Amino acid sequence: METTGEDEETELRQVLDELSYPADKVRIVICAEVHDLGIDVRRRLHHLPYRHYSSPSEVLAVLSDPDRS
């Protein structure tokens, strides 16, 4: 069964919710790799600006709108 973009976003949200915040880009990327998220999601996370994120919502906001970085 193929995953949809919505499934990937739900899975990403669940993984991000497991982190303690603030979290930097490196911790976010490592967490995604440990949980074996899809390659597209991991690629997007690798392009996050390097900084500390205060919540899962902030990470998702930057992913959906890179101008928010």
PDB file of N, CA and C in Angstrom:
ATOM      1  N   MET A   1       0.831  -1.173   0.000  1.00  0.00           N
ATOM      2  CA  MET A   1       0.000   0.000   0.000  1.00  0.00           C
ATOM      3  C   MET A   1       0.886   1.251   0.000  1.00  0.00           C
ATOM      4  N   GLU A   2       0.587   2.187  -0.844  1.00  0.00           N
ATOM      5  CA  GLU A   2       1.355   3.408  -0.977  1.00  0.00           C
ATOM      6  C   GLU A   2       0.870   4.436   0.038  1.00  0.00           C
ATOM      7  N   THR A   3       1.829   5.178   0.620  1.00  0.00           N
ATOM      8  CA  THR A   3       1.425   6.205   1.574  1.00  0.00           C
ATOM      9  C   THR A   3       1.125   7.496   0.832  1.00  0.00           C
ATOM     10  N   THR A   4       0.208   8.238   1.369  1.00  0.00           N
ATOM     11  CA  THR A   4      -0.153   9.528   0.779  1.00  0.00           C
ATOM     12  C   THR A   4       0.585  10.636   1.515  1.00  0.00           C
ATOM     13  N   GLY A   5       0.556  11.833   0.952  1.00  0.00           N
ATOM     14  CA  GLY A   5       1.159  12.977   1.614  1.00  0.00           C
ATOM     15  C   GLY A   5       0.553  13.228   2.973  1.00  0.00           C
ATOM     16  N   GLU A   6      -0.759  13.002   3.071  1.00  0.00           N
ATOM     17  CA  GLU A   6      -1.449  13.194   4.355  1.00  0.00           C
ATOM     18  C   GLU A   6      -0.965  12.184   5.388  1.00  0.00           C
ATOM     19  N   ASP A   7      -0.767  10.927   4.964  1.00  0.00           N
ATOM     20  CA  ASP A   7      -0.239   9.906   5.874  1.00  0.00           C
ATOM     21  C   ASP A   7       1.158  10.285   6.363  1.00  0.00           C
ATOM     22  N   GLU A   8       1.986  10.785   5.442  1.00  0.00           N
ATOM     23  CA  GLU A   8       3.346  11.181   5.809  1.00  0.00           C
ATOM     24  C   GLU A   8       3.326  12.333   6.803  1.00  0.00           C
ATOM     25  N   GLU A   9       2.431  13.297   6.597  1.00  0.00           N
ATOM     26  CA  GLU A   9       2.338  14.426   7.520  1.00  0.00           C
ATOM     27  C   GLU A   9       1.888  13.964   8.902  1.00  0.00           C
ATOM     28  N   THR A  10       0.947  13.028   8.950  1.00  0.00           N
ATOM     29  CA  THR A  10       0.480  12.491  10.235  1.00  0.00           C
ATOM     30  C   THR A  10       1.608  11.766  10.944  1.00  0.00           C
ATOM     31  N   GLU A  11       2.345  10.947  10.198  1.00  0.00           N
ATOM     32  CA  GLU A  11       3.467  10.216  10.775  1.00  0.00           C
ATOM     33  C   GLU A  11       4.555  11.184  11.254  1.00  0.00           C
ATOM     34  N   LEU A  12       4.832  12.211  10.463  1.00  0.00           N
ATOM     35  CA  LEU A  12       5.819  13.207  10.857  1.00  0.00           C
ATOM     36  C   LEU A  12       5.381  13.904  12.137  1.00  0.00           C
ATOM     37  N   ARG A  13       4.130  14.293  12.226  1.00  0.00           N
ATOM     38  CA  ARG A  13       3.597  14.968  13.414  1.00  0.00           C
ATOM     39  C   ARG A  13       3.775  14.075  14.647  1.00  0.00           C
ATOM     40  N   GLN A  14       3.495  12.775  14.512  1.00  0.00           N
ATOM     41  CA  GLN A  14       3.630  11.857  15.645  1.00  0.00           C
ATOM     42  C   GLN A  14       5.083  11.779  16.106  1.00  0.00           C
ATOM     43  N   VAL A  15       6.006  11.727  15.155  1.00  0.00           N
ATOM     44  CA  VAL A  15       7.433  11.659  15.499  1.00  0.00           C
ATOM     45  C   VAL A  15       7.879  12.969  16.151  1.00  0.00           C
ATOM     46  N   LEU A  16       7.468  14.094  15.581  1.00  0.00           N
ATOM     47  CA  LEU A  16       7.849  15.387  16.148  1.00  0.00           C
ATOM     48  C   LEU A  16       7.293  15.566  17.559  1.00  0.00           C
ATOM     49  N   ASP A  17       6.112  15.023  17.805  1.00  0.00           N
ATOM     50  CA  ASP A  17       5.495  15.128  19.133  1.00  0.00           C
ATOM     51  C   ASP A  17       6.292  14.386  20.199  1.00  0.00           C
ATOM     52  N   GLU A  18       7.123  13.429  19.787  1.00  0.00           N
ATOM     53  CA  GLU A  18       7.916  12.654  20.743  1.00  0.00           C
ATOM     54  C   GLU A  18       9.151  13.411  21.231  1.00  0.00           C
ATOM     55  N   LEU A  19       9.581  14.403  20.482  1.00  0.00           N
ATOM     56  CA  LEU A  19      10.769  15.158  20.868  1.00  0.00           C
ATOM     57  C   LEU A  19      10.459  16.122  21.999  1.00  0.00           C
ATOM     58  N   SER A  20      11.492  16.457  22.765  1.00  0.00           N
ATOM     59  CA  SER A  20      11.343  17.542  23.741  1.00  0.00           C
ATOM     60  C   SER A  20      11.858  18.812  23.068  1.00  0.00           C
ATOM     61  N   TYR A  21      11.208  19.904  23.375  1.00  0.00           N
ATOM     62  CA  TYR A  21      11.522  21.179  22.727  1.00  0.00           C
ATOM     63  C   TYR A  21      12.018  22.177  23.753  1.00  0.00           C
ATOM     64  N   PRO A  22      12.915  23.087  23.336  1.00  0.00           N
ATOM     65  CA  PRO A  22      13.345  23.346  21.969  1.00  0.00           C
ATOM     66  C   PRO A  22      14.215  22.205  21.439  1.00  0.00           C
ATOM     67  N   ALA A  23      14.131  22.007  20.126  1.00  0.00           N
ATOM     68  CA  ALA A  23      14.906  20.975  19.439  1.00  0.00           C
ATOM     69  C   ALA A  23      15.578  21.606  18.233  1.00  0.00           C
ATOM     70  N   ASP A  24      16.836  21.238  18.023  1.00  0.00           N
ATOM     71  CA  ASP A  24      17.513  21.787  16.856  1.00  0.00           C
ATOM     72  C   ASP A  24      17.317  20.868  15.646  1.00  0.00           C
ATOM     73  N   LYS A  25      17.722  21.375  14.501  1.00  0.00           N
ATOM     74  CA  LYS A  25      17.543  20.648  13.246  1.00  0.00           C
ATOM     75  C   LYS A  25      18.163  19.248  13.311  1.00  0.00           C
ATOM     76  N   VAL A  26      19.342  19.140  13.889  1.00  0.00           N
ATOM     77  CA  VAL A  26      20.035  17.854  13.936  1.00  0.00           C
ATOM     78  C   VAL A  26      19.197  16.821  14.688  1.00  0.00           C
ATOM     79  N   ARG A  27      18.655  17.183  15.841  1.00  0.00           N
ATOM     80  CA  ARG A  27      17.825  16.243  16.608  1.00  0.00           C
ATOM     81  C   ARG A  27      16.581  15.855  15.838  1.00  0.00           C
ATOM     82  N   ILE A  28      15.987  16.815  15.134  1.00  0.00           N
ATOM     83  CA  ILE A  28      14.780  16.537  14.359  1.00  0.00           C
ATOM     84  C   ILE A  28      15.084  15.552  13.237  1.00  0.00           C
ATOM     85  N   VAL A  29      16.172  15.788  12.511  1.00  0.00           N
ATOM     86  CA  VAL A  29      16.549  14.908  11.400  1.00  0.00           C
ATOM     87  C   VAL A  29      16.897  13.513  11.909  1.00  0.00           C
ATOM     88  N   ILE A  30      17.654  13.433  12.978  1.00  0.00           N
ATOM     89  CA  ILE A  30      18.025  12.120  13.535  1.00  0.00           C
ATOM     90  C   ILE A  30      16.783  11.361  13.980  1.00  0.00           C
ATOM     91  N   CYS A  31      15.859  12.046  14.619  1.00  0.00           N
ATOM     92  CA  CYS A  31      14.627  11.406  15.065  1.00  0.00           C
ATOM     93  C   CYS A  31      13.854  10.838  13.870  1.00  0.00           C
ATOM     94  N   ALA A  32      13.790  11.590  12.791  1.00  0.00           N
ATOM     95  CA  ALA A  32      13.091  11.128  11.583  1.00  0.00           C
ATOM     96  C   ALA A  32      13.779   9.899  10.990  1.00  0.00           C
ATOM     97  N   GLU A  33      15.108   9.893  11.030  1.00  0.00           N
ATOM     98  CA  GLU A  33      15.843   8.750  10.494  1.00  0.00           C
ATOM     99  C   GLU A  33      15.669   7.518  11.373  1.00  0.00           C
ATOM    100  N   VAL A  34      15.703   7.703  12.689  1.00  0.00           N
ATOM    101  CA  VAL A  34      15.514   6.585  13.615  1.00  0.00           C
ATOM    102  C   VAL A  34      14.139   5.952  13.424  1.00  0.00           C
ATOM    103  N   HIS A  35      13.135   6.783  13.176  1.00  0.00           N
ATOM    104  CA  HIS A  35      11.774   6.288  12.969  1.00  0.00           C
ATOM    105  C   HIS A  35      11.520   5.864  11.518  1.00  0.00           C
ATOM    106  N   ASP A  36      12.566   5.951  10.692  1.00  0.00           N
ATOM    107  CA  ASP A  36      12.506   5.508   9.299  1.00  0.00           C
ATOM    108  C   ASP A  36      11.337   6.143   8.535  1.00  0.00           C
ATOM    109  N   LEU A  37      11.223   7.476   8.689  1.00  0.00           N
ATOM    110  CA  LEU A  37      10.200   8.177   7.913  1.00  0.00           C
ATOM    111  C   LEU A  37      10.559   8.105   6.434  1.00  0.00           C
ATOM    112  N   GLY A  38       9.605   8.343   5.596  1.00  0.00           N
ATOM    113  CA  GLY A  38       9.814   8.257   4.155  1.00  0.00           C
ATOM    114  C   GLY A  38      10.912   9.186   3.669  1.00  0.00           C
ATOM    115  N   ILE A  39      11.500   8.826   2.545  1.00  0.00           N
ATOM    116  CA  ILE A  39      12.623   9.585   2.000  1.00  0.00           C
ATOM    117  C   ILE A  39      12.237  11.020   1.683  1.00  0.00           C
ATOM    118  N   ASP A  40      11.027  11.252   1.199  1.00  0.00           N
ATOM    119  CA  ASP A  40      10.603  12.618   0.881  1.00  0.00           C
ATOM    120  C   ASP A  40      10.530  13.480   2.138  1.00  0.00           C
ATOM    121  N   VAL A  41      10.008  12.922   3.208  1.00  0.00           N
ATOM    122  CA  VAL A  41       9.916  13.663   4.472  1.00  0.00           C
ATOM    123  C   VAL A  41      11.312  13.958   4.998  1.00  0.00           C
ATOM    124  N   ARG A  42      12.185  12.968   4.974  1.00  0.00           N
ATOM    125  CA  ARG A  42      13.552  13.179   5.465  1.00  0.00           C
ATOM    126  C   ARG A  42      14.292  14.207   4.619  1.00  0.00           C
ATOM    127  N   ARG A  43      14.067  14.187   3.327  1.00  0.00           N
ATOM    128  CA  ARG A  43      14.700  15.173   2.443  1.00  0.00           C
ATOM    129  C   ARG A  43      14.234  16.586   2.813  1.00  0.00           C
ATOM    130  N   ARG A  44      12.943  16.747   3.055  1.00  0.00           N
ATOM    131  CA  ARG A  44      12.415  18.058   3.456  1.00  0.00           C
ATOM    132  C   ARG A  44      13.023  18.511   4.783  1.00  0.00           C
ATOM    133  N   LEU A  45      13.165  17.588   5.724  1.00  0.00           N
ATOM    134  CA  LEU A  45      13.748  17.936   7.016  1.00  0.00           C
ATOM    135  C   LEU A  45      15.217  18.342   6.886  1.00  0.00           C
ATOM    136  N   HIS A  46      15.941  17.700   5.972  1.00  0.00           N
ATOM    137  CA  HIS A  46      17.344  18.063   5.756  1.00  0.00           C
ATOM    138  C   HIS A  46      17.475  19.489   5.241  1.00  0.00           C
ATOM    139  N   HIS A  47      16.435  20.021   4.627  1.00  0.00           N
ATOM    140  CA  HIS A  47      16.465  21.382   4.104  1.00  0.00           C
ATOM    141  C   HIS A  47      15.962  22.426   5.115  1.00  0.00           C
ATOM    142  N   LEU A  48      15.596  21.993   6.299  1.00  0.00           N
ATOM    143  CA  LEU A  48      15.211  22.958   7.334  1.00  0.00           C
ATOM    144  C   LEU A  48      16.389  23.870   7.635  1.00  0.00           C
ATOM    145  N   PRO A  49      16.123  25.134   7.920  1.00  0.00           N
ATOM    146  CA  PRO A  49      17.213  26.008   8.377  1.00  0.00           C
ATOM    147  C   PRO A  49      17.746  25.493   9.716  1.00  0.00           C
ATOM    148  N   TYR A  50      19.063  25.617   9.914  1.00  0.00           N
ATOM    149  CA  TYR A  50      19.640  25.187  11.185  1.00  0.00           C
ATOM    150  C   TYR A  50      19.326  26.232  12.248  1.00  0.00           C
ATOM    151  N   ARG A  51      18.533  25.817  13.220  1.00  0.00           N
ATOM    152  CA  ARG A  51      18.178  26.658  14.360  1.00  0.00           C
ATOM    153  C   ARG A  51      17.422  25.798  15.364  1.00  0.00           C
ATOM    154  N   HIS A  52      17.001  26.397  16.448  1.00  0.00           N
ATOM    155  CA  HIS A  52      16.195  25.698  17.444  1.00  0.00           C
ATOM    156  C   HIS A  52      14.719  25.975  17.162  1.00  0.00           C
ATOM    157  N   TYR A  53      13.922  24.935  17.233  1.00  0.00           N
ATOM    158  CA  TYR A  53      12.479  25.026  17.006  1.00  0.00           C
ATOM    159  C   TYR A  53      11.777  24.827  18.341  1.00  0.00           C
ATOM    160  N   SER A  54      10.749  25.627  18.578  1.00  0.00           N
ATOM    161  CA  SER A  54      10.099  25.611  19.891  1.00  0.00           C
ATOM    162  C   SER A  54       8.965  24.601  20.010  1.00  0.00           C
ATOM    163  N   SER A  55       8.496  24.068  18.873  1.00  0.00           N
ATOM    164  CA  SER A  55       7.375  23.123  18.921  1.00  0.00           C
ATOM    165  C   SER A  55       7.255  22.373  17.601  1.00  0.00           C
ATOM    166  N   PRO A  56       6.512  21.260  17.613  1.00  0.00           N
ATOM    167  CA  PRO A  56       6.245  20.550  16.349  1.00  0.00           C
ATOM    168  C   PRO A  56       5.533  21.453  15.343  1.00  0.00           C
ATOM    169  N   SER A  57       4.640  22.301  15.829  1.00  0.00           N
ATOM    170  CA  SER A  57       3.906  23.202  14.933  1.00  0.00           C
ATOM    171  C   SER A  57       4.849  24.158  14.211  1.00  0.00           C
ATOM    172  N   GLU A  58       5.877  24.606  14.905  1.00  0.00           N
ATOM    173  CA  GLU A  58       6.841  25.505  14.267  1.00  0.00           C
ATOM    174  C   GLU A  58       7.612  24.781  13.166  1.00  0.00           C
ATOM    175  N   VAL A  59       8.008  23.551  13.416  1.00  0.00           N
ATOM    176  CA  VAL A  59       8.710  22.759  12.391  1.00  0.00           C
ATOM    177  C   VAL A  59       7.813  22.589  11.172  1.00  0.00           C
ATOM    178  N   LEU A  60       6.576  22.198  11.398  1.00  0.00           N
ATOM    179  CA  LEU A  60       5.654  21.981  10.292  1.00  0.00           C
ATOM    180  C   LEU A  60       5.364  23.274   9.544  1.00  0.00           C
ATOM    181  N   ALA A  61       5.291  24.392  10.255  1.00  0.00           N
ATOM    182  CA  ALA A  61       5.048  25.677   9.605  1.00  0.00           C
ATOM    183  C   ALA A  61       6.206  26.042   8.680  1.00  0.00           C
ATOM    184  N   VAL A  62       7.428  25.820   9.126  1.00  0.00           N
ATOM    185  CA  VAL A  62       8.586  26.130   8.287  1.00  0.00           C
ATOM    186  C   VAL A  62       8.644  25.191   7.087  1.00  0.00           C
ATOM    187  N   LEU A  63       8.288  23.929   7.294  1.00  0.00           N
ATOM    188  CA  LEU A  63       8.279  22.984   6.176  1.00  0.00           C
ATOM    189  C   LEU A  63       7.252  23.382   5.123  1.00  0.00           C
ATOM    190  N   SER A  64       6.109  23.879   5.557  1.00  0.00           N
ATOM    191  CA  SER A  64       5.064  24.228   4.609  1.00  0.00           C
ATOM    192  C   SER A  64       5.260  25.609   3.996  1.00  0.00           C
ATOM    193  N   ASP A  65       6.028  26.471   4.668  1.00  0.00           N
ATOM    194  CA  ASP A  65       6.263  27.825   4.164  1.00  0.00           C
ATOM    195  C   ASP A  65       7.705  28.232   4.503  1.00  0.00           C
ATOM    196  N   PRO A  66       8.666  27.867   3.633  1.00  0.00           N
ATOM    197  CA  PRO A  66      10.082  28.148   3.928  1.00  0.00           C
ATOM    198  C   PRO A  66      10.375  29.620   4.199  1.00  0.00           C
ATOM    199  N   ASP A  67       9.518  30.536   3.759  1.00  0.00           N
ATOM    200  CA  ASP A  67       9.740  31.961   4.024  1.00  0.00           C
ATOM    201  C   ASP A  67       9.581  32.292   5.507  1.00  0.00           C
ATOM    202  N   ARG A  68       8.991  31.364   6.280  1.00  0.00           N
ATOM    203  CA  ARG A  68       8.808  31.590   7.723  1.00  0.00           C
ATOM    204  C   ARG A  68      10.081  31.343   8.505  1.00  0.00           C
ATOM    205  N   SER A  69      11.092  30.814   7.873  1.00  0.00           N
ATOM    206  CA  SER A  69      12.339  30.520   8.578  1.00  0.00           C
ATOM    207  C   SER A  69      12.974  31.793   9.033  1.00  0.00           C
TER     208      SER A  69
END
